[in-house]
Amino acid sequence: MQRIAVYPGSFDPVTNGHVDIVQRASKLFDRIVVAILHNPAKKTLFTIEERLEMLRESMQHIPGLSFDVFNGLLVQYVQDKGAHAILRGMRAVSDFEYEFQLALMNRKLNRDIETVFLMTGMRWFFTSSSIIKEAALFGGDITDMVPALVYRRLVAKFEALQKANPLRLTNQPDDNL
Ligand code: PNS
């Protein structure tokens, strides 16, 4: 039996922390499906297509991966993919409560699926997509926190937003986060 895991997330955008988790998990699983949640109700900085492309590029060196988009219940998607594990990264203690709730709910919904947590590498302890977006928005140096392509895309995205509406970024800083 193949050991298949699903690595779900928003990936808005993918960070070096995500890449590190998948790199290490690739030694534990035969296949990993990296799956972006498509939630039209949630405002994101990057489109699904942009996020998918950045994920593919950033993880192209890791064997055994496929990339996909899903909506609806995660456990249903995991089952449809023939997988038995949900892969999640755990950073600081602040992640714990949310991850604990998510894992318990998923276990209640389907007891055949296990959530597997990998601790984030020390280097990526304080790396999160939202913190990175905020730092990038205000010109902070985030070059060592995201893959090179993502860095270029973040800079281009904020430049385009700034050009389209110069006041927007100063008046409503987190409107596009
Ligand atoms: O990157 P994120 O935003 O932390 O990922 C959250 C994600 C996608 C794992 C979570 O929101 C999810 O699984 N959503 C799908 C709906 C679902 O099954 N929720 C959990 C049980 S209610």
Short mmCIF file of C-alpha atoms in Angstrom, two decimals, residues 13-18 20-21 24 89-95 118-136 141-146:
data_model
loop_
_atom_site.label_atom_id
_atom_site.label_comp_id
_atom_site.label_asym_id
_atom_site.label_seq_id
_atom_site.Cartn_x
_atom_site.Cartn_y
_atom_site.Cartn_z
CA PRO A 13 1.91 32.59 -0.70
CA VAL A 14 4.11 29.52 -0.14
CA THR A 15 7.00 30.22 2.28
CA ASN A 16 10.34 28.54 2.96
CA GLY A 17 8.67 27.03 6.03
CA HIS A 18 6.18 25.17 3.80
CA ASP A 20 10.95 22.69 4.50
CA ILE A 21 7.97 20.72 5.85
CA ARG A 24 11.26 16.49 5.21
CA GLY A 89 3.50 21.96 10.13
CA MET A 90 3.56 23.20 13.71
CA ARG A 91 5.40 26.37 14.60
CA ALA A 92 5.20 28.17 17.91
CA VAL A 93 2.78 27.27 20.73
CA SER A 94 0.35 29.77 19.22
CA ASP A 95 -0.37 27.28 16.41
CA LEU A 118 6.17 18.05 11.69
CA MET A 119 7.80 20.71 13.82
CA THR A 120 8.89 23.65 11.72
CA GLY A 121 12.65 24.07 11.47
CA MET A 122 14.09 26.65 13.89
CA ARG A 123 14.93 28.95 10.98
CA TRP A 124 11.27 29.18 10.00
CA PHE A 125 9.80 29.45 13.48
CA PHE A 126 8.44 32.95 12.98
CA THR A 127 7.68 32.63 9.27
CA SER A 128 4.03 32.86 8.32
CA SER A 129 2.40 33.92 5.05
CA SER A 130 0.50 36.78 6.70
CA ILE A 131 3.50 38.20 8.60
CA ILE A 132 5.58 37.99 5.43
CA LYS A 133 2.92 39.81 3.40
CA GLU A 134 2.75 42.58 5.97
CA ALA A 135 6.54 42.98 6.09
CA ALA A 136 6.76 42.96 2.28
CA ASP A 141 13.47 42.50 3.81
CA ILE A 142 11.89 39.05 3.52
CA THR A 143 14.30 37.62 0.95
CA ASP A 144 15.41 34.70 3.12
CA MET A 145 11.88 33.68 4.15
CA VAL A 146 10.35 32.86 0.78
#
